[in-house]
PDB file of C-alpha atoms in Angstrom:
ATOM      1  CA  UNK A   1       7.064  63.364  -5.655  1.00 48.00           C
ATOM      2  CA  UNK A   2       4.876  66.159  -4.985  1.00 54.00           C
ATOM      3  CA  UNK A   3       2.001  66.271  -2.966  1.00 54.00           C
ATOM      4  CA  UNK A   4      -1.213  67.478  -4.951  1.00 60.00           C
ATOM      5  CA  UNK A   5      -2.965  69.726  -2.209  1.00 52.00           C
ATOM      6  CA  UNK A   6       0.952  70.989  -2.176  1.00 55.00           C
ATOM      7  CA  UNK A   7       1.498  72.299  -5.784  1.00 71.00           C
ATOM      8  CA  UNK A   8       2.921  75.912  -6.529  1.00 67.00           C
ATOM      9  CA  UNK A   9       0.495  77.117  -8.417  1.00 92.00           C
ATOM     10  CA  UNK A  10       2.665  77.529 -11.820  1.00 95.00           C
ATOM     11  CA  UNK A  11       5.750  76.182 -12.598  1.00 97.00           C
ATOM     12  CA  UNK A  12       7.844  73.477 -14.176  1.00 98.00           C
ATOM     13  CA  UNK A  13       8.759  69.753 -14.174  1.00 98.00           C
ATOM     14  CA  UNK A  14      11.570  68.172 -15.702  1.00 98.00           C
ATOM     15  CA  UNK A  15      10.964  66.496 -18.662  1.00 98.00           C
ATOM     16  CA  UNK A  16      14.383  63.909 -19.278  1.00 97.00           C
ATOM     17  CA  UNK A  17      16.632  67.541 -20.020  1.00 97.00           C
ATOM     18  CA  UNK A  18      13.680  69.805 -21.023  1.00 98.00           C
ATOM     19  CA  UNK A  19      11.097  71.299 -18.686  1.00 98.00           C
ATOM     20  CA  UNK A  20       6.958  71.006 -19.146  1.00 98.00           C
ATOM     21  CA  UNK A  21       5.313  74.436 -17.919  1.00 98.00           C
ATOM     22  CA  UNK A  22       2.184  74.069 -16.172  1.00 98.00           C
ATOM     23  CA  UNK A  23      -0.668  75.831 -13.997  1.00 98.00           C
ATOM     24  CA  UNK A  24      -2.782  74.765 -11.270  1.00 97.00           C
ATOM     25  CA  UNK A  25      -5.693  76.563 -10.463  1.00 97.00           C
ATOM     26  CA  UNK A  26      -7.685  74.845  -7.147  1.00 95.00           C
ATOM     27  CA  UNK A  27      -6.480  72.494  -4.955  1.00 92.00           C
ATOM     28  CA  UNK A  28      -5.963  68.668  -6.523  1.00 90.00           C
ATOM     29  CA  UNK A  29      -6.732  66.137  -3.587  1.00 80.00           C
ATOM     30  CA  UNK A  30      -9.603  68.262  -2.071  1.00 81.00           C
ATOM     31  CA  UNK A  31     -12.603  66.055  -3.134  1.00 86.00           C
ATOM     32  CA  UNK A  32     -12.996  66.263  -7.139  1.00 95.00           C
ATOM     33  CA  UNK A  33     -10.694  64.773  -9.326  1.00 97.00           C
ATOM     34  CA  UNK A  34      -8.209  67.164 -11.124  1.00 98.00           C
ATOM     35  CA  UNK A  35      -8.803  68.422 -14.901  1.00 98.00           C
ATOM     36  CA  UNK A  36      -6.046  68.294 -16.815  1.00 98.00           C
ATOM     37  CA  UNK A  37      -6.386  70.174 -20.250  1.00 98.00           C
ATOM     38  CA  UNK A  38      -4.829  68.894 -23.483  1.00 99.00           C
ATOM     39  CA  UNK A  39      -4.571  72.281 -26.029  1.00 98.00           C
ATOM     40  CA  UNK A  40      -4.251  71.623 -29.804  1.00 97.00           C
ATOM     41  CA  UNK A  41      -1.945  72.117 -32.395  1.00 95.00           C
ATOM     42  CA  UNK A  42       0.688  70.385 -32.256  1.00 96.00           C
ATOM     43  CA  UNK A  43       2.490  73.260 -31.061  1.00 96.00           C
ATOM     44  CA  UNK A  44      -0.317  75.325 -29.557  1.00 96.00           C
ATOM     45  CA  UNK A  45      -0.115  76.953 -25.880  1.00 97.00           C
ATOM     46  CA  UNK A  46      -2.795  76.496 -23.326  1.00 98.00           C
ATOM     47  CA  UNK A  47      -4.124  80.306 -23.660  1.00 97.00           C
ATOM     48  CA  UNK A  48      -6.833  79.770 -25.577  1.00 98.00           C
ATOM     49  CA  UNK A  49      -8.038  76.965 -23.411  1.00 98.00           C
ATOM     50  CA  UNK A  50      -7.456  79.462 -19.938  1.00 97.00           C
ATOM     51  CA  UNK A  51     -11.274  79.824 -19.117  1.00 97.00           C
ATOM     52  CA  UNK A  52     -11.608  76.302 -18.158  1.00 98.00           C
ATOM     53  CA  UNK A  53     -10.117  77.439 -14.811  1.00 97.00           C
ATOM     54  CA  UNK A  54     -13.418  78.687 -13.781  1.00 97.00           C
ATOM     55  CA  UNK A  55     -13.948  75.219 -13.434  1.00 97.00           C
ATOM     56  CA  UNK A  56     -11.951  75.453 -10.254  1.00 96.00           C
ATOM     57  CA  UNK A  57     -14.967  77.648  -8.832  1.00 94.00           C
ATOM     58  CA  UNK A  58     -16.863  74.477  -8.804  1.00 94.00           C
ATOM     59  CA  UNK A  59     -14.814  72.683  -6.967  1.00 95.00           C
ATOM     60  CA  UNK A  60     -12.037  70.692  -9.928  1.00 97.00           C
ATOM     61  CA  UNK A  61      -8.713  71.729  -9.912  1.00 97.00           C
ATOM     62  CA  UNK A  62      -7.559  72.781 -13.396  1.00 98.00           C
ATOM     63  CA  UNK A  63      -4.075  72.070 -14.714  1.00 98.00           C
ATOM     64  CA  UNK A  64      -3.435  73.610 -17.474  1.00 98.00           C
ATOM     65  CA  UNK A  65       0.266  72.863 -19.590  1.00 98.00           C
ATOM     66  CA  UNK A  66       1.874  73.904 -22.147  1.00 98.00           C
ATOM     67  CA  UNK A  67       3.516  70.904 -24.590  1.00 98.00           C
ATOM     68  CA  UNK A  68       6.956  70.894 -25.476  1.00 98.00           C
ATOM     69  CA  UNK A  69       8.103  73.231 -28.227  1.00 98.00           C
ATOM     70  CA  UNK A  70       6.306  75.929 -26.989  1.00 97.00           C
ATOM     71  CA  UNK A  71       5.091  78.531 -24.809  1.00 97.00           C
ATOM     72  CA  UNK A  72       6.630  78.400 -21.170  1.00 97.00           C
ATOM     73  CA  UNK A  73       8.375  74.545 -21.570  1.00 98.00           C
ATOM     74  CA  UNK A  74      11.442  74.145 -23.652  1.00 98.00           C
ATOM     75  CA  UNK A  75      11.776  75.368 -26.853  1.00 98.00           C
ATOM     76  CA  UNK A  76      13.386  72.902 -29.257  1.00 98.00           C
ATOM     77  CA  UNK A  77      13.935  74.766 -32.811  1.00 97.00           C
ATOM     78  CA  UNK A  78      16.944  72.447 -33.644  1.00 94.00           C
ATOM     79  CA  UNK A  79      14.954  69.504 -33.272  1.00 96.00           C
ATOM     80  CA  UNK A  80      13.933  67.703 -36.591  1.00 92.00           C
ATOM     81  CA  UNK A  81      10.992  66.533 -37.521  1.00 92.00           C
ATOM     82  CA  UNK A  82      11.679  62.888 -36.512  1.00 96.00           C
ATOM     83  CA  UNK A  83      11.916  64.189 -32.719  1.00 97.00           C
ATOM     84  CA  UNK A  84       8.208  65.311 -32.449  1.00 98.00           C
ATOM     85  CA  UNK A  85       6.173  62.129 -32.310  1.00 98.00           C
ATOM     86  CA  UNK A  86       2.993  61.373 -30.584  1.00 98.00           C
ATOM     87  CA  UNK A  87       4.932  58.983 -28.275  1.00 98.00           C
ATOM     88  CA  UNK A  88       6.807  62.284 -26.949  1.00 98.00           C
ATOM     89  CA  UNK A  89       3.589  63.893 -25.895  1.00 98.00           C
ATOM     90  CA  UNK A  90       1.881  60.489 -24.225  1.00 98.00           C
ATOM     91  CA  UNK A  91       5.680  60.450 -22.634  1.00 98.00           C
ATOM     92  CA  UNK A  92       5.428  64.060 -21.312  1.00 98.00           C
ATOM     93  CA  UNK A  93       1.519  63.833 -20.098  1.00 98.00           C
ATOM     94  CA  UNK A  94       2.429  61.101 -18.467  1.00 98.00           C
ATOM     95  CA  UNK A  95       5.391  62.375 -16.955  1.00 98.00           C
ATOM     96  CA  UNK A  96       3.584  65.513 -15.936  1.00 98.00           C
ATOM     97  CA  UNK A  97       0.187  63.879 -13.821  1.00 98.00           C
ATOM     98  CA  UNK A  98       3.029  61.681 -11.705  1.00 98.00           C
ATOM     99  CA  UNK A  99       5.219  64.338 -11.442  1.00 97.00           C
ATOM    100  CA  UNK A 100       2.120  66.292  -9.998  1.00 97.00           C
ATOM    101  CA  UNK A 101       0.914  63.759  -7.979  1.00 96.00           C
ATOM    102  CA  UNK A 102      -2.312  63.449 -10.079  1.00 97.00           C
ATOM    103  CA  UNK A 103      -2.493  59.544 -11.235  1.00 97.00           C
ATOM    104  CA  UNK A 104      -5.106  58.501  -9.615  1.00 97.00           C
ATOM    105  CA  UNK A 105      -7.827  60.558  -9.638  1.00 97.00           C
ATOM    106  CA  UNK A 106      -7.957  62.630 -12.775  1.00 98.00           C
ATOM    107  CA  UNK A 107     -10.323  63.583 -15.898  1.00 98.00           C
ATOM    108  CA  UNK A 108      -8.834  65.273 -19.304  1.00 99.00           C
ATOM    109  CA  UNK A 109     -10.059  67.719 -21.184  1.00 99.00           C
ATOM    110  CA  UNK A 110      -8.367  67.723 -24.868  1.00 98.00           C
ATOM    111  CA  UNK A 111      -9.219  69.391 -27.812  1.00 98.00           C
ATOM    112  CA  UNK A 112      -8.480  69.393 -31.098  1.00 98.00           C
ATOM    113  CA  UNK A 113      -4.761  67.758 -31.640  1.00 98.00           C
ATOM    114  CA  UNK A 114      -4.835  67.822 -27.649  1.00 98.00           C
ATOM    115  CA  UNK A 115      -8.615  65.304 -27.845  1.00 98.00           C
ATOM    116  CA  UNK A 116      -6.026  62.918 -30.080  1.00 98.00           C
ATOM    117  CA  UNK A 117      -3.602  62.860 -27.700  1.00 98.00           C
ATOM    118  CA  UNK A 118      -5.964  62.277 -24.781  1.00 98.00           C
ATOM    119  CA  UNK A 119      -7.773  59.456 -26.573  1.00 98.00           C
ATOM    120  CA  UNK A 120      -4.612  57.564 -27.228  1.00 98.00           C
ATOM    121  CA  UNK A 121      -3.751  58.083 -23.384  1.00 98.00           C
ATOM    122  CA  UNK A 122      -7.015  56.827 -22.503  1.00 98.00           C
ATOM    123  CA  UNK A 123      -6.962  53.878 -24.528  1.00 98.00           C
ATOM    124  CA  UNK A 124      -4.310  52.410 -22.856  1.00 98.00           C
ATOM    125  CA  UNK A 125      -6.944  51.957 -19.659  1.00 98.00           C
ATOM    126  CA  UNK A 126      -4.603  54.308 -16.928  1.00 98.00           C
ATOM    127  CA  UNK A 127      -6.446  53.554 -13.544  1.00 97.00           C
ATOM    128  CA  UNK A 128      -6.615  56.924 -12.381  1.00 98.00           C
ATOM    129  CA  UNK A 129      -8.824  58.423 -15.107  1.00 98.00           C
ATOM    130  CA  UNK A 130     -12.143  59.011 -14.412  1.00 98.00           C
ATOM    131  CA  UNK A 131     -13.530  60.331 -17.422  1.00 98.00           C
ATOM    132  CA  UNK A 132     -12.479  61.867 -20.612  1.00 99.00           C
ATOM    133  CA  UNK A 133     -13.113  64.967 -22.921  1.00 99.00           C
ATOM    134  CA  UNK A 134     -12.141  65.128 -26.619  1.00 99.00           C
ATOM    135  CA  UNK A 135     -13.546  68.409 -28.741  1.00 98.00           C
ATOM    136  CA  UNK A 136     -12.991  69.278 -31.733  1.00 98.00           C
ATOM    137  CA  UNK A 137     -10.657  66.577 -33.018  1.00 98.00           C
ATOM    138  CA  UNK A 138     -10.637  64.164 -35.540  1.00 98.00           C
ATOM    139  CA  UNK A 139      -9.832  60.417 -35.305  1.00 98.00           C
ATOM    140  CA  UNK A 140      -7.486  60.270 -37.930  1.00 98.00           C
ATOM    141  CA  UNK A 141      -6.009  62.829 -40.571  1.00 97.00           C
ATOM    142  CA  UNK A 142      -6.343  60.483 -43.567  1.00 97.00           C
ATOM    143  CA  UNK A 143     -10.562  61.652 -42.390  1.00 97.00           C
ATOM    144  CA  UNK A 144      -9.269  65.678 -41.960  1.00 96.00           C
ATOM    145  CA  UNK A 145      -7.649  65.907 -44.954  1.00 95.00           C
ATOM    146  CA  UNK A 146     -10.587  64.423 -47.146  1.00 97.00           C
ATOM    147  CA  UNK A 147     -13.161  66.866 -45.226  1.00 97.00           C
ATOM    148  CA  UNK A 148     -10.740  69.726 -45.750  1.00 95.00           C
ATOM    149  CA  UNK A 149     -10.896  69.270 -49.769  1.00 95.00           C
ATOM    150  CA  UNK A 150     -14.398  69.452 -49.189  1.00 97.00           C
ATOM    151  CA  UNK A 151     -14.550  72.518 -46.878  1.00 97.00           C
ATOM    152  CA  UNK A 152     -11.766  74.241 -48.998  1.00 96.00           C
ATOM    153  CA  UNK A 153     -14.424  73.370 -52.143  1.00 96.00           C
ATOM    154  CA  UNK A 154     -17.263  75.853 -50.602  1.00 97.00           C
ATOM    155  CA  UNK A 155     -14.928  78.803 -49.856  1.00 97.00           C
ATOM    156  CA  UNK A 156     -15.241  81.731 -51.572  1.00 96.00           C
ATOM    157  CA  UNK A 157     -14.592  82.083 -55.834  1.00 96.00           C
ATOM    158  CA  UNK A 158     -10.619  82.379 -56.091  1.00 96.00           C
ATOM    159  CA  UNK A 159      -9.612  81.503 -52.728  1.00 97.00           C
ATOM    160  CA  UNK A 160      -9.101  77.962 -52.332  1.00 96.00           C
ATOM    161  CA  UNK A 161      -7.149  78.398 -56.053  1.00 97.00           C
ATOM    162  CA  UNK A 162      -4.831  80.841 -54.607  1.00 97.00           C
ATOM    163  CA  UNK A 163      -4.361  78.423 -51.679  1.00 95.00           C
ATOM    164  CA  UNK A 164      -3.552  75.854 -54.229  1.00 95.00           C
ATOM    165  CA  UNK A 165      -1.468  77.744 -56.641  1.00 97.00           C
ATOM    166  CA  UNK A 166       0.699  78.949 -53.330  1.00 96.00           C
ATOM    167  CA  UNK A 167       0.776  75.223 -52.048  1.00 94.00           C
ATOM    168  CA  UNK A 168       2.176  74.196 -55.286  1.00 95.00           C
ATOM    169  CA  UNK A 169       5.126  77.102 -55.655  1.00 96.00           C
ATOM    170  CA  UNK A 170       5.762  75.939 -51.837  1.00 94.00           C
ATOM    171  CA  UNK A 171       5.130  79.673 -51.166  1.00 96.00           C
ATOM    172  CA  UNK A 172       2.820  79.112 -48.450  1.00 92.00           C
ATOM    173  CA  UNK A 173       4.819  82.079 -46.253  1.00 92.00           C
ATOM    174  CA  UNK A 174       3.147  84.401 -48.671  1.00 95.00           C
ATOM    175  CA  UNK A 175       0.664  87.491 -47.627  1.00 96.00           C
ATOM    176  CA  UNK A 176      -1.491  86.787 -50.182  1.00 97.00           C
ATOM    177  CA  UNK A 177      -1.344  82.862 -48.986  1.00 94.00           C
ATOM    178  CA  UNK A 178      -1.994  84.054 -44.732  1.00 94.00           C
ATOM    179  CA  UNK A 179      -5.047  86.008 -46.382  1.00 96.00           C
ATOM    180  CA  UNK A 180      -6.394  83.453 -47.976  1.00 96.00           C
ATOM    181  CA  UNK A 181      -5.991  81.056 -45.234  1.00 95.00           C
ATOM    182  CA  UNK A 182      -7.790  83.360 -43.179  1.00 96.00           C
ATOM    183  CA  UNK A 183     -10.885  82.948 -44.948  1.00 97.00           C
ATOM    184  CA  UNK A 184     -10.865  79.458 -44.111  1.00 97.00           C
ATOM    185  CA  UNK A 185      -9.764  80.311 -40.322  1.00 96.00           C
ATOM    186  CA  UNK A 186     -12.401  82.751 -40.162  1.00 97.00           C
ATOM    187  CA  UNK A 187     -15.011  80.167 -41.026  1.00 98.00           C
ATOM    188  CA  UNK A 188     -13.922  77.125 -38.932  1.00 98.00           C
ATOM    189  CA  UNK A 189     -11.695  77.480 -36.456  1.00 98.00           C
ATOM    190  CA  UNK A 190     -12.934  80.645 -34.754  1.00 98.00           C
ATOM    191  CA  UNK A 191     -15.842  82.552 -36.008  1.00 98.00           C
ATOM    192  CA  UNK A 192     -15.736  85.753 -33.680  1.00 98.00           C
ATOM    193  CA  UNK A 193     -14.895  89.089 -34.819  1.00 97.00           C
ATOM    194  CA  UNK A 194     -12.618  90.290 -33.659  1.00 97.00           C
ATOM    195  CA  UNK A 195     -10.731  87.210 -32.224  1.00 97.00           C
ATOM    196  CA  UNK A 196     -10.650  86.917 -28.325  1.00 97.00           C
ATOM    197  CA  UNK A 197      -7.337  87.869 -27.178  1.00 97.00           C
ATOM    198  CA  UNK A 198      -6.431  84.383 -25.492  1.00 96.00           C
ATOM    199  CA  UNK A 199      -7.112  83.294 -28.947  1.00 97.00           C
ATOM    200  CA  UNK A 200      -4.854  85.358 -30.626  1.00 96.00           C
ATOM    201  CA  UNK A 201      -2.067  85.045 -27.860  1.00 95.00           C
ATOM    202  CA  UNK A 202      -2.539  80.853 -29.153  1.00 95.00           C
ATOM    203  CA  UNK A 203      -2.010  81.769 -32.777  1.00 91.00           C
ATOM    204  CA  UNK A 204       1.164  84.419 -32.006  1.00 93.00           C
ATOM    205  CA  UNK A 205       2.935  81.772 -30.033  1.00 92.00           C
ATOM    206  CA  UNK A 206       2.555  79.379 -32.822  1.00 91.00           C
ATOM    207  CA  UNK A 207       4.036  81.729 -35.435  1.00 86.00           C
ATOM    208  CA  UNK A 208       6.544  82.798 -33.077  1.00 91.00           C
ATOM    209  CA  UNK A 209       8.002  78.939 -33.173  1.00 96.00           C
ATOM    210  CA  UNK A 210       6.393  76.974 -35.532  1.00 96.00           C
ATOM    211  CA  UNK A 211       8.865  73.889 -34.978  1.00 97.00           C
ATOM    212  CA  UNK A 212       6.488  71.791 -33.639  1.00 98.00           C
ATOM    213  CA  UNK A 213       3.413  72.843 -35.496  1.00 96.00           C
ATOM    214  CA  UNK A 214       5.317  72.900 -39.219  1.00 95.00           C
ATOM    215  CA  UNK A 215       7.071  69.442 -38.088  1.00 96.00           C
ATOM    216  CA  UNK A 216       3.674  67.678 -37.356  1.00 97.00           C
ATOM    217  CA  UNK A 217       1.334  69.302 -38.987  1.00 95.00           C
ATOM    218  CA  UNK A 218       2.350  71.881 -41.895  1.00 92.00           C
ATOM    219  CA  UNK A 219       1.938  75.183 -42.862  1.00 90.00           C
ATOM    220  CA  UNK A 220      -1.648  75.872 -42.107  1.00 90.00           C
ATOM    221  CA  UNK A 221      -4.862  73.837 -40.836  1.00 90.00           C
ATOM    222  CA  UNK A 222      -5.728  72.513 -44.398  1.00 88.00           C
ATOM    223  CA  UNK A 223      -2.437  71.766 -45.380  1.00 89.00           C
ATOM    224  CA  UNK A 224      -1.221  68.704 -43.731  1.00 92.00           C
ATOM    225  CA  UNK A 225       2.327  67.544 -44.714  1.00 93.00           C
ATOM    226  CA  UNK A 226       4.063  66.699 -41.576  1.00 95.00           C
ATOM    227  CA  UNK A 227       4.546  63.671 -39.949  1.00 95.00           C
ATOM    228  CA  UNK A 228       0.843  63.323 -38.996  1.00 96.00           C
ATOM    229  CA  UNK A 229      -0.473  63.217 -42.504  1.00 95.00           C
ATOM    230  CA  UNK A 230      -1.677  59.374 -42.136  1.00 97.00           C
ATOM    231  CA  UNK A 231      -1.929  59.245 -38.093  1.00 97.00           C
ATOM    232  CA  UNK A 232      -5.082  58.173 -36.640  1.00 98.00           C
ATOM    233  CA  UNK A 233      -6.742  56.236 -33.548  1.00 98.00           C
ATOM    234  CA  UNK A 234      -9.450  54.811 -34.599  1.00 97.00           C
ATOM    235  CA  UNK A 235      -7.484  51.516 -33.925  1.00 97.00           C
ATOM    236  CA  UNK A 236      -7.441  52.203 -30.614  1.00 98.00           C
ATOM    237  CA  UNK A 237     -10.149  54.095 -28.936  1.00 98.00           C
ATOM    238  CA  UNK A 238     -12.617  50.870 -28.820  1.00 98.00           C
ATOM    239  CA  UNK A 239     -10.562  50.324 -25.963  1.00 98.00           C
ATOM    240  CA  UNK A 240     -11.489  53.335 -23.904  1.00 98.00           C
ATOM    241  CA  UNK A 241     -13.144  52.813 -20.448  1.00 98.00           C
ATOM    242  CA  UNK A 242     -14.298  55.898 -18.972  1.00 98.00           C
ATOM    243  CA  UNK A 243     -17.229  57.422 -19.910  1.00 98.00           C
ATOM    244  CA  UNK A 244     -16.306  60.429 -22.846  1.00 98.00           C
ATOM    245  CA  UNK A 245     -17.830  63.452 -23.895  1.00 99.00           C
ATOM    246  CA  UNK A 246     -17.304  64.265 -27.364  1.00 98.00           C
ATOM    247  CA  UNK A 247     -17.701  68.050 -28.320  1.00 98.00           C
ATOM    248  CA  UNK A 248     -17.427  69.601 -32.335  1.00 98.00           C
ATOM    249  CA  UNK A 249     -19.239  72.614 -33.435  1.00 98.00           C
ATOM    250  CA  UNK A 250     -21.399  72.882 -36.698  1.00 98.00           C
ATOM    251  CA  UNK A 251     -19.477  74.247 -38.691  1.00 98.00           C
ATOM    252  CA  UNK A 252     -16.497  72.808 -37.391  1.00 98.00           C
ATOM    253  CA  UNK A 253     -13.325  72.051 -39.613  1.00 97.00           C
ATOM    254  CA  UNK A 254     -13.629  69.099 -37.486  1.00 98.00           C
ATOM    255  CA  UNK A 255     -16.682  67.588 -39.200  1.00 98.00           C
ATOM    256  CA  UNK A 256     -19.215  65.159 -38.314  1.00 98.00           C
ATOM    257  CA  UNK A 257     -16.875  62.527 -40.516  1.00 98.00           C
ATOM    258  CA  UNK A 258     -13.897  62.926 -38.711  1.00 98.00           C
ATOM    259  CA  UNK A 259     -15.369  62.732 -35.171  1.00 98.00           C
ATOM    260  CA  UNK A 260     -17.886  59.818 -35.990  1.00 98.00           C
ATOM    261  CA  UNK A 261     -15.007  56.704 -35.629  1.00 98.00           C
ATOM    262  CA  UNK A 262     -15.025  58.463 -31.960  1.00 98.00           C
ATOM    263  CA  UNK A 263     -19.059  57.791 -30.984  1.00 98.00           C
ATOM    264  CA  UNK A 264     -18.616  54.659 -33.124  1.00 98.00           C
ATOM    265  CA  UNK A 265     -16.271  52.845 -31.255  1.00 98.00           C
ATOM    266  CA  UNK A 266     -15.528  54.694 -27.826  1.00 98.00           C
ATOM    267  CA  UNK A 267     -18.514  52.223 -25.266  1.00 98.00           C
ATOM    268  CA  UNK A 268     -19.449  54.716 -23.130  1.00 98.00           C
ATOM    269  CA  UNK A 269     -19.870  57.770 -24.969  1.00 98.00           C
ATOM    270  CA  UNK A 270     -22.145  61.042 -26.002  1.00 98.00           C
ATOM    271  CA  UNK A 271     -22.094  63.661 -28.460  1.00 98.00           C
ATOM    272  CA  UNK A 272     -22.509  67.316 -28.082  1.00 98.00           C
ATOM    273  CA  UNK A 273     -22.839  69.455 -31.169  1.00 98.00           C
ATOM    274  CA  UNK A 274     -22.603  73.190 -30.941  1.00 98.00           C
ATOM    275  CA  UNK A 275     -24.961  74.711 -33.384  1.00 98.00           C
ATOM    276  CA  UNK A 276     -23.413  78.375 -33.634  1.00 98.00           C
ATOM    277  CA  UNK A 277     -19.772  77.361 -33.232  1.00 98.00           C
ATOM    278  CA  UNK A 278     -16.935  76.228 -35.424  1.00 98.00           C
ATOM    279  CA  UNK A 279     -13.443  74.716 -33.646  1.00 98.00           C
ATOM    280  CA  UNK A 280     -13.522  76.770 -30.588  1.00 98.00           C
ATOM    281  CA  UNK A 281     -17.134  76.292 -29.147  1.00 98.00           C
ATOM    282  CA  UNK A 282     -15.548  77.053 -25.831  1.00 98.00           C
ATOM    283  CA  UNK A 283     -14.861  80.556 -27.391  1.00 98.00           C
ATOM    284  CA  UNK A 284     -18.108  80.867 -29.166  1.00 98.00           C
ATOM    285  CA  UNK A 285     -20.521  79.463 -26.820  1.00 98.00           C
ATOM    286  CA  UNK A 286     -18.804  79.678 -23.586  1.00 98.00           C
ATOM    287  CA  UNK A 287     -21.617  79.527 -21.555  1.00 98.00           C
ATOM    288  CA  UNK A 288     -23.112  76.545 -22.678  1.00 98.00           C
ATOM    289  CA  UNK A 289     -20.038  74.610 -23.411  1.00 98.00           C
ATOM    290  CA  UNK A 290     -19.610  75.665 -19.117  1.00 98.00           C
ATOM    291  CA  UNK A 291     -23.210  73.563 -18.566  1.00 98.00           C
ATOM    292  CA  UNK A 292     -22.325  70.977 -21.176  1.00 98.00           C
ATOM    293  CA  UNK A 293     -18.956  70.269 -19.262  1.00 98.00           C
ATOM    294  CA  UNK A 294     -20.122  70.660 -15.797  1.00 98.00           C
ATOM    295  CA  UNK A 295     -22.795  68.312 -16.388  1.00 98.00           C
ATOM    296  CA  UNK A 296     -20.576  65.637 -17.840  1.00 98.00           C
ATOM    297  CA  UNK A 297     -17.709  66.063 -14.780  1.00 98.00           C
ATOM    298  CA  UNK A 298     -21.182  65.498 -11.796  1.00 97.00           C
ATOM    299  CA  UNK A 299     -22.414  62.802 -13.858  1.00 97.00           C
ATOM    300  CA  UNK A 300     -18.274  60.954 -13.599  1.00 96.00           C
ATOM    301  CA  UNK A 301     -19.684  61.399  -9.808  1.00 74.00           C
TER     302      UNK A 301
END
């Protein structure tokens, strides 16, 4: 195995036959315990998540990775839909912080899908983790879906009908469809204009191969048909240890509702809620989501 103040700084591990792409920025094993970030999706890339290797100016190593299906680690596009399970992903984090040498002294950092994924890991009590970050995520998508029909109610006149009349003809690879989706984007998931560039890189590479993403999830945010439709956690995150941090924005797709079984049921937990950000308040309000985090990761001491 190997050694953490030894790691290339970018690279892969094998994953059974497929490889996990990863980046460490800092040295892991020099006194703070390493960050690993979580990005969303399913079938994101870490770009948009990139400037959380500043925190390695502070003295935490950053790893950042990019989940199966996409971006540097092996693309599956043969794969069916029966393949991409959350079980896969716990499989390959875990796989990933041994294969690093990270196990025992670690904190995650995972946001929207990623914060799912992260919570579930946590739940099951690993002893190396010393503290956890989920933003932007909801705790089940039974919850998302019901708050999308609501967000979807207050967009403009016309638009949420042309979403519906192109969900219906299964036509959602329409242009009139992506522009109308858009609007909805444009209001909570990122609310910058123009889009920062990691951002953008994020969305390309999910277009580029949207196995994963159209497997799990569906064709857009709002539109959940994949396999995820009726996963939650809530069953399990009363069983988290480690003292969490729980990040949304205000006008986050993720609503209040869908992040509230979190602060319900997680013991040790707080709430941060970004007034002039949607799903990206890392994005939006970089600079205080940079206090907000650095203040959780002294207090894990």
């Amino acid at each position: 195995m190997t050694s953490p103040a030894a790691l290339p700084a970018k690279g892969t591990v094998p994953f059974g036959e497929h490889k996990t792409w990863y980046r460490v920025t800092g040295t892991p094993g020099a006194g703070r315990p390493a960050v690993v970030v979580l990005h969303g999706g399913p079938g994101s890339t870490h770009d948009y998540l990139v400037g959380l290797a500043a925190l390695a100016q502070e003295g935490w190593p950053v790893v950042h990775y990019d989940q199966l299906g996409n971006g540097g680690s092996t693309h599956l596009p043969g794969k069916g839909a029966e393949f991409w399970t959350p079980r896969l992903f716990l499989d390959e984090l875990d796989n990933l912080l041994l294969r690093l040498g990270l196990r025992d002294d670690y904190v995650l950092v995972g946001q929207s899908w990623g914060g799912m994924l992260a919570a579930l890991h946590a739940s099951a009590r690993p002893g190396g983790l010393r503290g956890l970050v989920v933003a932007d995520a909801p705790a089940s998508y039974p919850l998302w879906l019901r708050e999308m029909r609501v967000l979807r109610d207050r967009l403009p006149e016309g638009v949420n009908e042309t979403l519906r009349r192109h969900e219906a003809a299964g036509t959602t690879d329409s242009q009139e469809y992506f522009d109308a989706m858009m609007v909805f984007y444009n209001r909570h998931v990122c609310t910058l204009d123009p889009w920062p560039r990691e951002f953008v890189a994020t969305f390309m590479e999910i277009y580029n191969d949207p196995t994963v993403y159209y497997a799990m999830n569906g064709p857009s945010e709002f539109h959940v048909i994949g396999s995820l439709r009726d996963f939650g956690v809530e069953d399990r995150v009363a069983d988290i240890e480690v003292p969490t941090l729980l990040i949304s924005g205000r006008h986050d797709e993720a609503t209040p509702a869908t992040v509230r079984p979190y602060f319900d049921l997680i013991p040790d937990v707080r709430w941060e809620v970004f007034e002039e950000s949607s799903h990206t308040p890392h994005l939006e309000e970089p600079e205080r989501f940079r206090q907000v985090l650095i203040e959780f990761l002294k207090g894990l001491g």
